[in-house]
């Protein structure tokens, strides 16, 4: 089996998802988990974007020992110097240089002729080569670049010293046959192509990112770039777990494999979802909540007779344990501890005690506490962001013929408890108006979503919100058996994250790639 290298860009392209902004601690937590997953390369960020980004890449570079750490850079000396600084402590550093090559980008964005593009990229690669032995070059918008020019660019990059040439379908415009043909042509026509690795970087605007990446593999790509859960700019990037599982399941077709530890997929997916606040859709391939659920009678009957009738991947392969032990209010600490181990949580005694207290609270409100409830409960807080505001009590009055109102008590950072009542168009609006009046934070609610964590009328409700304040966005998550309380908790969580961001303004909120 040919090895396909996995280049994870969750911390860079993934972080370009709307509303996502990871701090250094969160980036480190994800980087450690990516190491456990066994990715070969981790793109940690874009150091020239801001001093905060540089510091975050530097922290990841110092922490990661078992993967190449990569910093993104435009084809400019000052960007390369910022990446040098950020990657100086990495065990195995790599610079990722890019410059757009398509006619649209050359004309409207760069205002450069083909010759200038070639010269600019070559100068940057040669400058970087003095400091980096590993350099990846990406002709941005390669998918819409003339194929003969792309061959010329690749030839230049190899001669200038690039060790990987990455082919980005920046706008997700390609179809598998077209994208595969680019790799085939480069392999056939560019001299010295065997000296470097060819990489594929796809976006999902037409829902084809994974299909295009697999077409690239069939036509000789050595590396696939992507993100966990397929998060990223606009419709996102290739989902790494999809490529890994396609290769693992259809080795007969691809003759290629990754060296990922597949059992870490579910855990990595949950961590990325938790820290980015990007909820994984239920029907998402591999990691969606319904990916292994069989609803129809015919399917259930087939599954009972022989699992492979309707199951091509077993949930255990990606680290989902099929635990039969359902906990309830009579379950003791020992059963709870056993469940935690079963679900893959390694907690010290103090953390087990805190989790057990929360579990008891939940079991008082909910008859059967399912695995999903326990996971959600343990992962409720997006981070350990300091609680400037914390919810004390909430009272809501609603009638379909009266104006909804809410009274909220919030504990402020100094310990003082404040109370405020407000009305609104609906109960959630009333709650949010009361919190706004209490905290005097001028925020805009950019997104609100709610889902049920498990089944039944007493299921836990999980609310996600994205709040925006002065061009800075933050997401928040709230969990409760009552959806109004979950709504209040999510809003306050997001407010706390906004306050934290105000205190550390070193990081840009959105990256501008020009
Ligand atoms: O999509 C893209 O073109 C990119 C490049 C920076 C590689 O993310
Ligand atoms: Zn991209």
Short mmCIF file of C-alpha atoms and ligand atoms in Angstrom, two decimals:
data_model
loop_
_atom_site.label_atom_id
_atom_site.label_comp_id
_atom_site.label_asym_id
_atom_site.label_seq_id
_atom_site.Cartn_x
_atom_site.Cartn_y
_atom_site.Cartn_z
CA UNK A 1 0.00 0.00 0.00
CA UNK A 2 1.27 3.46 -0.92
CA UNK A 3 1.37 5.87 2.06
CA UNK A 4 -0.68 9.04 1.73
CA UNK A 5 0.62 11.85 3.93
CA UNK A 6 -2.00 13.75 5.92
CA UNK A 7 -1.51 17.51 6.18
CA UNK A 8 -3.95 18.86 8.74
CA UNK A 9 -4.93 22.51 8.39
CA UNK A 10 -7.69 22.62 11.04
CA UNK A 11 -5.67 25.25 12.92
CA UNK A 12 -5.20 27.46 9.83
CA UNK A 13 -7.77 26.97 7.04
CA UNK A 14 -10.20 25.41 9.55
CA UNK A 15 -9.85 28.42 11.77
CA UNK A 16 -10.91 30.61 8.84
CA UNK A 17 -14.47 29.29 9.35
CA UNK A 18 -16.88 32.13 10.15
CA UNK A 19 -17.11 32.79 13.90
CA UNK A 20 -14.16 30.56 14.78
CA UNK A 21 -11.19 32.01 16.58
CA UNK A 22 -9.01 29.68 18.59
CA UNK A 23 -6.71 30.98 21.29
CA UNK A 24 -3.23 29.56 21.85
CA UNK A 25 -4.37 27.14 24.55
CA UNK A 26 -7.12 25.77 22.34
CA UNK A 27 -4.72 25.44 19.40
CA UNK A 28 -2.36 23.47 21.62
CA UNK A 29 -5.13 21.18 22.81
CA UNK A 30 -6.10 20.41 19.23
CA UNK A 31 -2.46 20.00 18.15
CA UNK A 32 -1.86 17.41 20.91
CA UNK A 33 -4.93 15.49 19.79
CA UNK A 34 -3.83 15.68 16.14
CA UNK A 35 -0.53 14.12 17.22
CA UNK A 36 -2.49 11.30 18.88
CA UNK A 37 -4.48 10.89 15.69
CA UNK A 38 -1.16 10.54 13.92
CA UNK A 39 -1.36 13.23 11.24
CA UNK A 40 1.97 13.72 9.47
CA UNK A 41 1.86 17.51 9.19
CA UNK A 42 0.12 20.24 11.18
CA UNK A 43 -0.38 23.69 9.69
CA UNK A 44 -0.53 25.76 12.86
CA UNK A 45 -1.43 29.18 11.45
CA UNK A 46 -0.32 32.23 9.48
CA UNK A 47 2.43 33.90 11.56
CA UNK A 48 2.53 37.18 9.61
CA UNK A 49 -1.18 37.80 10.25
CA UNK A 50 -0.57 39.25 13.72
CA UNK A 51 1.80 38.94 16.71
CA UNK A 52 -0.83 36.77 18.39
CA UNK A 53 -0.91 34.35 15.45
CA UNK A 54 2.88 34.21 15.46
CA UNK A 55 2.89 33.39 19.18
CA UNK A 56 0.25 30.67 18.70
CA UNK A 57 2.24 29.02 15.88
CA UNK A 58 5.37 29.24 18.02
CA UNK A 59 3.61 27.54 20.94
CA UNK A 60 2.44 24.69 18.68
CA UNK A 61 5.94 24.43 17.14
CA UNK A 62 7.46 24.01 20.59
CA UNK A 63 4.88 21.49 21.76
CA UNK A 64 4.56 19.12 18.82
CA UNK A 65 7.17 16.36 18.65
CA UNK A 66 5.73 13.78 16.29
CA UNK A 67 4.59 15.79 13.29
CA UNK A 68 6.00 18.42 10.96
CA UNK A 69 4.79 21.88 12.01
CA UNK A 70 3.97 24.28 9.21
CA UNK A 71 3.46 28.03 9.00
CA UNK A 72 1.67 29.71 6.08
CA UNK A 73 3.33 32.62 4.31
CA UNK A 74 2.61 34.85 1.37
CA UNK A 75 5.45 35.08 -1.17
CA UNK A 76 6.99 38.04 0.66
CA UNK A 77 10.18 38.31 2.70
CA UNK A 78 8.47 39.82 5.75
CA UNK A 79 5.99 36.92 5.90
CA UNK A 80 8.81 34.38 5.55
CA UNK A 81 10.72 36.12 8.35
CA UNK A 82 7.65 35.98 10.60
CA UNK A 83 7.31 32.24 9.87
CA UNK A 84 11.04 31.73 10.62
CA UNK A 85 10.54 33.35 14.00
CA UNK A 86 7.38 31.32 14.71
CA UNK A 87 8.91 27.99 13.67
CA UNK A 88 12.39 28.48 15.12
CA UNK A 89 11.81 25.95 17.93
CA UNK A 90 10.04 23.30 15.85
CA UNK A 91 11.59 19.85 15.75
CA UNK A 92 10.60 19.48 12.09
CA UNK A 93 9.58 22.84 10.58
CA UNK A 94 8.17 23.48 7.12
CA UNK A 95 7.24 26.72 5.35
CA UNK A 96 4.07 26.86 3.27
CA UNK A 97 4.42 29.56 0.62
CA UNK A 98 1.62 30.52 -1.71
CA UNK A 99 0.95 32.84 -4.63
CA UNK A 100 -2.13 32.92 -6.84
CA UNK A 101 -1.68 31.74 -10.43
CA UNK A 102 -5.14 31.71 -12.06
CA UNK A 103 -6.03 34.32 -14.71
CA UNK A 104 -8.78 35.79 -12.49
CA UNK A 105 -6.43 36.21 -9.53
CA UNK A 106 -3.55 37.46 -11.71
CA UNK A 107 -5.72 40.10 -13.32
CA UNK A 108 -7.92 41.32 -10.47
CA UNK A 109 -6.05 40.55 -7.25
CA UNK A 110 -2.35 40.57 -8.03
CA UNK A 111 -2.39 42.70 -11.18
CA UNK A 112 0.56 40.66 -12.40
CA UNK A 113 1.45 39.04 -15.71
CA UNK A 114 2.43 35.37 -15.79
CA UNK A 115 6.16 36.26 -15.85
CA UNK A 116 5.84 38.41 -12.73
CA UNK A 117 4.02 35.59 -10.91
CA UNK A 118 6.83 33.18 -11.80
CA UNK A 119 9.52 35.66 -10.73
CA UNK A 120 7.81 36.59 -7.45
CA UNK A 121 7.26 32.98 -6.42
CA UNK A 122 10.78 31.93 -7.42
CA UNK A 123 12.34 34.80 -5.47
CA UNK A 124 10.31 33.85 -2.39
CA UNK A 125 11.18 30.14 -2.60
CA UNK A 126 14.89 30.89 -3.07
CA UNK A 127 14.88 33.35 -0.16
CA UNK A 128 13.08 30.83 2.07
CA UNK A 129 15.41 28.01 1.02
CA UNK A 130 18.22 29.72 2.96
CA UNK A 131 16.30 29.03 6.18
CA UNK A 132 14.02 26.05 5.54
CA UNK A 133 14.93 22.65 4.17
CA UNK A 134 11.23 21.80 3.76
CA UNK A 135 9.16 24.16 1.64
CA UNK A 136 5.68 23.58 0.27
CA UNK A 137 4.59 25.85 -2.56
CA UNK A 138 0.92 26.38 -3.41
CA UNK A 139 -0.19 28.03 -6.67
CA UNK A 140 -3.40 29.45 -5.18
CA UNK A 141 -6.51 28.79 -7.31
CA UNK A 142 -4.56 26.13 -9.21
CA UNK A 143 -7.85 24.54 -10.22
CA UNK A 144 -8.70 27.54 -12.43
CA UNK A 145 -5.13 28.02 -13.68
CA UNK A 146 -4.23 27.19 -17.32
CA UNK A 147 -2.78 23.67 -17.20
CA UNK A 148 0.32 24.55 -19.25
CA UNK A 149 1.05 27.51 -16.93
CA UNK A 150 0.53 25.27 -13.89
CA UNK A 151 3.16 22.90 -15.33
CA UNK A 152 5.51 25.87 -15.77
CA UNK A 153 4.88 27.04 -12.18
CA UNK A 154 5.47 23.54 -10.80
CA UNK A 155 8.70 23.23 -12.81
CA UNK A 156 9.88 26.61 -11.44
CA UNK A 157 8.98 25.59 -7.85
CA UNK A 158 10.94 22.33 -8.11
CA UNK A 159 14.00 24.06 -9.55
CA UNK A 160 13.86 26.79 -6.90
CA UNK A 161 13.85 24.20 -4.08
CA UNK A 162 10.26 23.37 -3.08
CA UNK A 163 9.92 19.91 -1.57
CA UNK A 164 6.12 19.72 -1.90
CA UNK A 165 3.92 21.32 -4.57
CA UNK A 166 0.35 21.63 -3.41
CA UNK A 167 -2.53 22.00 -5.86
CA UNK A 168 -5.33 24.00 -4.24
CA UNK A 169 -8.84 24.03 -5.61
CA UNK A 170 -9.24 27.27 -3.70
CA UNK A 171 -12.83 27.98 -4.71
CA UNK A 172 -14.11 24.40 -4.86
CA UNK A 173 -14.76 24.62 -8.62
CA UNK A 174 -13.25 21.33 -9.76
CA UNK A 175 -14.92 18.00 -10.51
CA UNK A 176 -13.08 14.73 -9.77
CA UNK A 177 -12.22 13.97 -13.42
CA UNK A 178 -10.80 17.45 -14.00
CA UNK A 179 -8.90 17.56 -10.73
CA UNK A 180 -7.46 14.07 -11.25
CA UNK A 181 -6.32 15.11 -14.71
CA UNK A 182 -4.25 17.96 -13.26
CA UNK A 183 -2.22 15.43 -11.22
CA UNK A 184 -1.90 13.07 -14.15
CA UNK A 185 -0.65 15.89 -16.40
CA UNK A 186 1.83 17.22 -13.84
CA UNK A 187 3.20 13.71 -13.30
CA UNK A 188 3.60 13.16 -17.04
CA UNK A 189 4.88 16.54 -18.13
CA UNK A 190 6.94 18.21 -15.40
CA UNK A 191 10.61 17.18 -15.36
CA UNK A 192 11.88 16.21 -11.89
CA UNK A 193 8.35 15.74 -10.51
CA UNK A 194 9.48 12.46 -8.90
CA UNK A 195 11.84 14.46 -6.63
CA UNK A 196 8.99 16.20 -4.81
CA UNK A 197 5.66 15.29 -3.26
CA UNK A 198 2.43 16.39 -4.90
CA UNK A 199 -0.37 17.48 -2.60
CA UNK A 200 -4.11 18.14 -3.00
CA UNK A 201 -6.00 20.89 -1.14
CA UNK A 202 -9.72 20.98 -1.88
CA UNK A 203 -12.64 23.16 -0.84
CA UNK A 204 -16.20 21.91 -0.64
CA UNK A 205 -18.21 24.62 -2.43
CA UNK A 206 -19.81 22.01 -4.73
CA UNK A 207 -19.73 19.25 -2.12
CA UNK A 208 -16.86 17.57 -4.00
CA UNK A 209 -13.86 18.17 -1.73
CA UNK A 210 -13.43 14.55 -0.62
CA UNK A 211 -14.21 13.15 -4.09
CA UNK A 212 -11.64 15.51 -5.63
CA UNK A 213 -9.00 14.57 -3.04
CA UNK A 214 -9.59 10.87 -3.77
CA UNK A 215 -9.34 11.54 -7.52
CA UNK A 216 -6.00 13.22 -6.85
CA UNK A 217 -4.82 10.10 -4.98
CA UNK A 218 -5.85 7.88 -7.87
CA UNK A 219 -3.74 10.09 -10.13
CA UNK A 220 -0.60 10.13 -8.04
CA UNK A 221 -1.04 12.67 -5.18
CA UNK A 222 1.23 11.87 -2.22
CA UNK A 223 -0.42 14.17 0.31
CA UNK A 224 -3.95 15.28 1.16
CA UNK A 225 -4.66 18.52 2.97
CA UNK A 226 -7.82 18.90 4.98
CA UNK A 227 -9.44 19.59 8.29
CA UNK A 228 -11.21 17.64 10.99
CA UNK A 229 -14.98 17.62 10.41
CA UNK A 230 -14.27 19.39 7.08
CA UNK A 231 -14.46 22.82 8.71
CA UNK A 232 -13.00 25.81 6.90
CA UNK A 233 -13.55 28.89 4.80
CA UNK A 234 -17.09 29.00 3.29
CA UNK A 235 -18.29 25.40 2.71
CA UNK A 236 -15.09 24.06 4.26
CA UNK A 237 -12.19 21.82 3.28
CA UNK A 238 -11.76 18.12 2.60
CA UNK A 239 -12.66 16.23 5.77
CA UNK A 240 -9.59 14.26 6.81
CA UNK A 241 -11.66 11.56 8.50
CA UNK A 242 -13.53 10.96 5.24
CA UNK A 243 -10.34 10.49 3.21
CA UNK A 244 -8.79 8.25 5.87
CA UNK A 245 -11.88 6.05 6.10
CA UNK A 246 -12.33 5.91 2.31
CA UNK A 247 -8.77 4.62 2.00
CA UNK A 248 -9.18 2.23 4.93
CA UNK A 249 -12.47 0.86 3.57
CA UNK A 250 -11.59 0.79 -0.13
CA UNK A 251 -7.92 -0.16 -0.04
CA UNK A 252 -8.78 -2.58 -2.85
CA UNK A 253 -9.54 0.37 -5.11
CA UNK A 254 -6.99 2.97 -4.01
CA UNK A 255 -4.02 0.77 -3.11
CA UNK A 256 -3.12 3.50 -0.65
CA UNK A 257 -3.41 4.09 3.06
CA UNK A 258 -2.75 6.66 5.76
CA UNK A 259 -0.89 5.96 8.99
CA UNK A 260 -3.62 7.58 11.09
CA UNK A 261 -4.71 6.00 14.35
CA UNK A 262 -8.33 5.65 13.21
CA UNK A 263 -9.58 4.98 16.73
CA UNK A 264 -8.82 8.61 17.60
CA UNK A 265 -11.17 9.98 14.91
CA UNK A 266 -14.33 10.29 17.02
CA UNK A 267 -12.47 11.93 19.90
CA UNK A 268 -10.66 14.38 17.60
CA UNK A 269 -13.93 15.28 15.91
CA UNK A 270 -15.63 15.99 19.25
CA UNK A 271 -12.72 18.12 20.47
CA UNK A 272 -12.63 20.22 17.31
CA UNK A 273 -16.39 20.68 17.42
CA UNK A 274 -16.26 21.69 21.06
CA UNK A 275 -13.40 24.19 20.74
CA UNK A 276 -14.53 25.75 17.47
CA UNK A 277 -18.22 25.73 18.41
CA UNK A 278 -18.96 24.24 14.98
CA UNK A 279 -21.65 21.63 15.45
CA UNK A 280 -21.19 18.46 13.39
CA UNK A 281 -24.38 17.84 11.36
CA UNK A 282 -26.14 14.60 12.33
CA UNK A 283 -25.80 13.16 8.82
CA UNK A 284 -22.12 14.07 8.40
CA UNK A 285 -20.18 11.10 6.99
CA UNK A 286 -18.08 9.17 9.54
CA UNK A 287 -18.50 11.52 12.52
CA UNK A 288 -22.16 12.63 12.42
CA UNK A 289 -24.39 11.39 15.24
CA UNK A 290 -26.47 9.38 12.74
CA UNK A 291 -23.54 7.97 10.76
CA UNK A 292 -24.06 4.56 12.35
CA UNK A 293 -27.80 4.77 13.14
CA UNK A 294 -30.17 2.41 11.36
CA UNK A 295 -33.77 3.58 11.38
CA UNK A 296 -35.75 1.55 8.87
CA UNK A 297 -37.14 -1.84 9.84
CA UNK A 298 -35.57 -3.55 6.84
CA UNK A 299 -32.13 -2.20 7.74
CA UNK A 300 -32.51 -3.07 11.43
CA UNK A 301 -33.57 -6.58 10.51
CA UNK A 302 -30.54 -6.96 8.21
CA UNK A 303 -28.20 -5.59 10.90
CA UNK A 304 -29.48 -8.07 13.46
CA UNK A 305 -28.89 -10.96 11.06
CA UNK A 306 -25.48 -9.81 9.81
CA UNK A 307 -23.99 -6.35 10.47
CA UNK A 308 -22.21 -6.13 7.12
CA UNK A 309 -25.56 -6.11 5.28
CA UNK A 310 -25.85 -2.38 5.95
CA UNK A 311 -22.64 -1.40 7.74
CA UNK A 312 -19.42 -0.78 5.80
CA UNK A 313 -17.54 0.66 8.78
CA UNK A 314 -17.94 -0.47 12.35
CA UNK A 315 -18.32 2.38 14.87
CA UNK A 316 -15.50 0.85 16.94
CA UNK A 317 -13.06 1.52 14.06
CA UNK A 318 -13.28 5.27 14.69
CA UNK A 319 -13.19 4.88 18.47
CA UNK A 320 -16.91 4.84 19.27
CA UNK A 321 -17.60 2.36 22.01
CA UNK A 322 -20.91 0.59 22.04
CA UNK A 323 -21.46 0.71 25.76
CA UNK A 324 -24.61 -0.93 27.07
CA UNK A 325 -24.48 0.45 30.60
CA UNK A 326 -27.12 3.18 31.01
CA UNK A 327 -26.78 5.21 34.19
CA UNK A 328 -29.56 6.65 36.32
CA UNK A 329 -30.11 8.28 39.68
CA UNK A 330 -29.28 5.10 41.60
CA UNK A 331 -25.93 4.61 39.89
CA UNK A 332 -22.99 4.97 42.21
CA UNK A 333 -19.55 6.48 41.87
CA UNK A 334 -17.97 3.16 40.83
CA UNK A 335 -20.37 2.66 37.91
CA UNK A 336 -19.88 6.29 36.92
CA UNK A 337 -16.10 5.96 37.00
CA UNK A 338 -16.30 2.79 34.90
CA UNK A 339 -18.47 4.62 32.38
CA UNK A 340 -15.94 7.46 32.13
CA UNK A 341 -13.15 4.98 31.38
CA UNK A 342 -15.38 3.25 28.86
CA UNK A 343 -16.02 6.57 27.10
CA UNK A 344 -12.29 7.27 26.94
CA UNK A 345 -12.00 10.01 29.57
CA UNK A 346 -8.88 10.02 31.72
CA UNK A 347 -9.80 12.18 34.73
CA UNK A 348 -8.04 12.57 38.06
CA UNK A 349 -9.94 11.96 41.33
CA UNK A 350 -10.86 15.62 41.76
CA UNK A 351 -12.28 15.85 38.23
CA UNK A 352 -14.19 12.58 38.68
CA UNK A 353 -15.75 13.97 41.87
CA UNK A 354 -16.78 17.21 40.15
CA UNK A 355 -18.20 15.27 37.20
CA UNK A 356 -20.03 12.88 39.54
CA UNK A 357 -21.73 15.80 41.31
CA UNK A 358 -22.89 17.15 37.94
CA UNK A 359 -24.06 13.68 36.95
CA UNK A 360 -26.15 13.36 40.12
CA UNK A 361 -27.77 16.72 39.38
CA UNK A 362 -28.62 15.58 35.89
CA UNK A 363 -29.88 12.17 37.03
CA UNK A 364 -32.36 13.96 39.30
CA UNK A 365 -33.90 15.59 36.23
CA UNK A 366 -33.49 12.80 33.71
CA UNK A 367 -34.40 9.14 34.18
CA UNK A 368 -31.78 7.53 31.96
CA UNK A 369 -28.46 9.27 31.55
CA UNK A 370 -27.07 8.21 28.16
CA UNK A 371 -23.47 8.23 26.91
CA UNK A 372 -24.20 11.35 24.84
CA UNK A 373 -25.45 13.14 27.98
CA UNK A 374 -22.26 12.32 29.86
CA UNK A 375 -20.06 13.44 26.99
CA UNK A 376 -22.03 16.67 26.61
CA UNK A 377 -21.91 17.28 30.34
CA UNK A 378 -18.13 16.76 30.50
CA UNK A 379 -17.51 18.88 27.44
CA UNK A 380 -20.08 21.55 28.24
CA UNK A 381 -17.68 24.41 28.64
CA UNK A 382 -15.94 25.31 25.45
CA UNK A 383 -12.80 26.23 27.33
CA UNK A 384 -11.72 27.27 30.75
CA UNK A 385 -12.33 30.92 29.89
CA UNK A 386 -12.56 32.89 33.15
CA UNK A 387 -16.17 33.49 34.15
CA UNK A 388 -16.63 37.24 34.24
CA UNK A 389 -20.36 36.59 34.23
CA UNK A 390 -22.05 33.48 35.58
CA UNK A 391 -25.73 32.60 35.61
CA UNK A 392 -27.33 32.35 39.05
CA UNK A 393 -31.06 32.08 38.40
CA UNK A 394 -33.49 32.48 35.56
CA UNK A 395 -37.25 33.00 35.62
CA UNK A 396 -39.31 33.22 32.45
CA UNK A 397 -42.95 34.08 31.99
CA UNK A 398 -44.57 33.11 28.71
CA UNK A 399 -48.15 32.99 27.47
CA UNK A 400 -49.25 32.98 23.85
CA UNK A 401 -51.49 36.03 24.57
CA UNK A 402 -49.02 37.98 26.69
CA UNK A 403 -45.63 39.62 26.22
CA UNK A 404 -42.84 37.21 27.24
CA UNK A 405 -40.61 38.44 30.05
CA UNK A 406 -37.52 37.15 31.84
CA UNK A 407 -35.79 37.91 35.12
CA UNK A 408 -32.14 36.97 35.30
CA UNK A 409 -29.65 36.96 38.15
CA UNK A 410 -26.00 37.03 37.13
CA UNK A 411 -22.90 36.92 39.31
CA UNK A 412 -20.36 39.48 38.13
CA UNK A 413 -16.56 39.04 38.28
CA UNK A 414 -16.32 40.99 41.54
CA UNK A 415 -18.77 38.57 43.16
CA UNK A 416 -21.70 40.98 43.21
CA UNK A 417 -25.04 39.43 42.08
CA UNK A 418 -27.21 41.63 39.85
CA UNK A 419 -30.81 41.09 38.81
CA UNK A 420 -32.60 42.42 35.75
CA UNK A 421 -35.98 41.90 34.11
CA UNK A 422 -36.82 42.50 30.46
CA UNK A 423 -39.46 41.75 27.86
CA UNK A 424 -38.97 40.44 24.35
CA UNK A 425 -40.56 39.08 21.19
CA UNK A 426 -40.18 35.60 22.60
CA UNK A 427 -38.76 33.98 25.72
CA UNK A 428 -35.19 33.75 24.36
CA UNK A 429 -35.33 37.37 23.21
CA UNK A 430 -36.52 38.43 26.68
CA UNK A 431 -33.66 36.48 28.32
CA UNK A 432 -31.09 38.02 26.01
CA UNK A 433 -32.49 41.53 26.53
CA UNK A 434 -32.21 41.06 30.29
CA UNK A 435 -28.61 39.85 30.02
CA UNK A 436 -27.72 42.75 27.70
CA UNK A 437 -29.15 45.25 30.18
CA UNK A 438 -27.29 43.61 33.07
CA UNK A 439 -23.88 43.35 31.45
CA UNK A 440 -24.05 46.48 29.25
CA UNK A 441 -22.15 44.57 26.56
CA UNK A 442 -23.17 45.82 23.12
CA UNK A 443 -23.34 42.59 21.14
CA UNK A 444 -25.07 41.29 18.05
CA UNK A 445 -26.49 37.75 17.99
CA UNK A 446 -25.05 36.34 14.76
CA UNK A 447 -26.17 32.75 15.09
CA UNK A 448 -28.33 30.61 17.35
CA UNK A 449 -28.88 26.89 17.08
CA UNK A 450 -30.38 24.27 19.32
CA UNK A 451 -30.26 20.51 19.33
CA UNK A 452 -31.22 17.65 21.55
CA UNK A 453 -28.26 15.74 22.95
CA UNK A 454 -30.00 12.40 23.36
CA UNK A 455 -33.55 11.08 23.01
CA UNK A 456 -36.80 11.50 24.93
CA UNK A 457 -38.80 14.39 26.37
CA UNK A 458 -36.31 14.81 29.19
CA UNK A 459 -33.29 14.99 26.84
CA UNK A 460 -30.59 17.57 27.40
CA UNK A 461 -30.86 20.56 25.09
CA UNK A 462 -27.66 22.06 23.72
CA UNK A 463 -27.63 25.65 22.46
CA UNK A 464 -24.88 27.25 20.39
CA UNK A 465 -24.66 30.98 19.80
CA UNK A 466 -22.24 33.26 17.99
CA UNK A 467 -22.00 36.82 19.29
CA UNK A 468 -20.26 39.70 17.57
CA UNK A 469 -18.84 42.84 19.12
CA UNK A 470 -16.74 45.36 17.16
CA UNK A 471 -15.87 42.90 14.39
CA UNK A 472 -14.82 40.23 16.90
CA UNK A 473 -16.93 37.08 17.10
CA UNK A 474 -17.12 34.46 19.80
CA UNK A 475 -19.15 31.33 20.12
CA UNK A 476 -20.78 29.99 23.26
CA UNK A 477 -22.41 26.75 24.30
CA UNK A 478 -25.03 26.01 26.93
CA UNK A 479 -26.47 22.76 28.17
CA UNK A 480 -29.53 22.07 30.27
CA UNK A 481 -32.61 19.87 30.43
CA UNK A 482 -34.42 23.20 29.92
CA UNK A 483 -33.77 24.90 26.58
CA UNK A 484 -34.33 28.41 27.95
CA UNK A 485 -31.69 27.88 30.61
CA UNK A 486 -29.39 26.37 27.93
CA UNK A 487 -30.00 29.51 25.82
CA UNK A 488 -29.01 31.79 28.71
CA UNK A 489 -25.91 29.70 29.47
CA UNK A 490 -24.74 29.75 25.84
CA UNK A 491 -25.13 33.54 25.65
CA UNK A 492 -23.19 34.09 28.88
CA UNK A 493 -20.47 31.66 27.77
CA UNK A 494 -20.03 33.65 24.54
CA UNK A 495 -19.93 36.94 26.49
CA UNK A 496 -17.14 35.55 28.69
CA UNK A 497 -15.19 34.58 25.60
CA UNK A 498 -15.64 38.06 24.10
CA UNK A 499 -14.35 39.66 27.30
CA UNK A 500 -11.33 37.32 27.20
CA UNK A 501 -10.63 38.27 23.59
CA UNK A 502 -10.78 41.97 24.43
CA UNK A 503 -8.02 41.36 26.98
CA UNK A 504 -5.67 39.73 24.45
CA UNK A 505 -6.02 41.76 21.28
CA UNK A 506 -2.87 40.33 19.62
CA UNK A 507 -4.80 38.06 17.27
CA UNK A 508 -6.56 39.09 14.10
CA UNK A 509 -10.19 38.10 13.83
CA UNK A 510 -10.15 37.31 10.14
CA UNK A 511 -7.22 36.53 7.93
CA UNK A 512 -6.79 38.45 4.72
CA UNK A 513 -5.05 36.35 2.12
CA UNK A 514 -3.90 38.78 -0.52
O1 LIG B 1 -7.43 27.31 -0.51
C1 LIG B 1 -6.29 27.75 -0.72
O2 LIG B 1 -5.89 28.10 -1.83
C2 LIG B 1 -5.41 27.89 0.44
C3 LIG B 1 -3.98 28.19 0.13
C4 LIG B 1 -3.40 29.16 1.07
C5 LIG B 1 -3.22 26.90 0.04
O3 LIG B 1 -5.81 27.66 1.55
ZN1 LIG B 2 -7.76 26.55 1.48
#
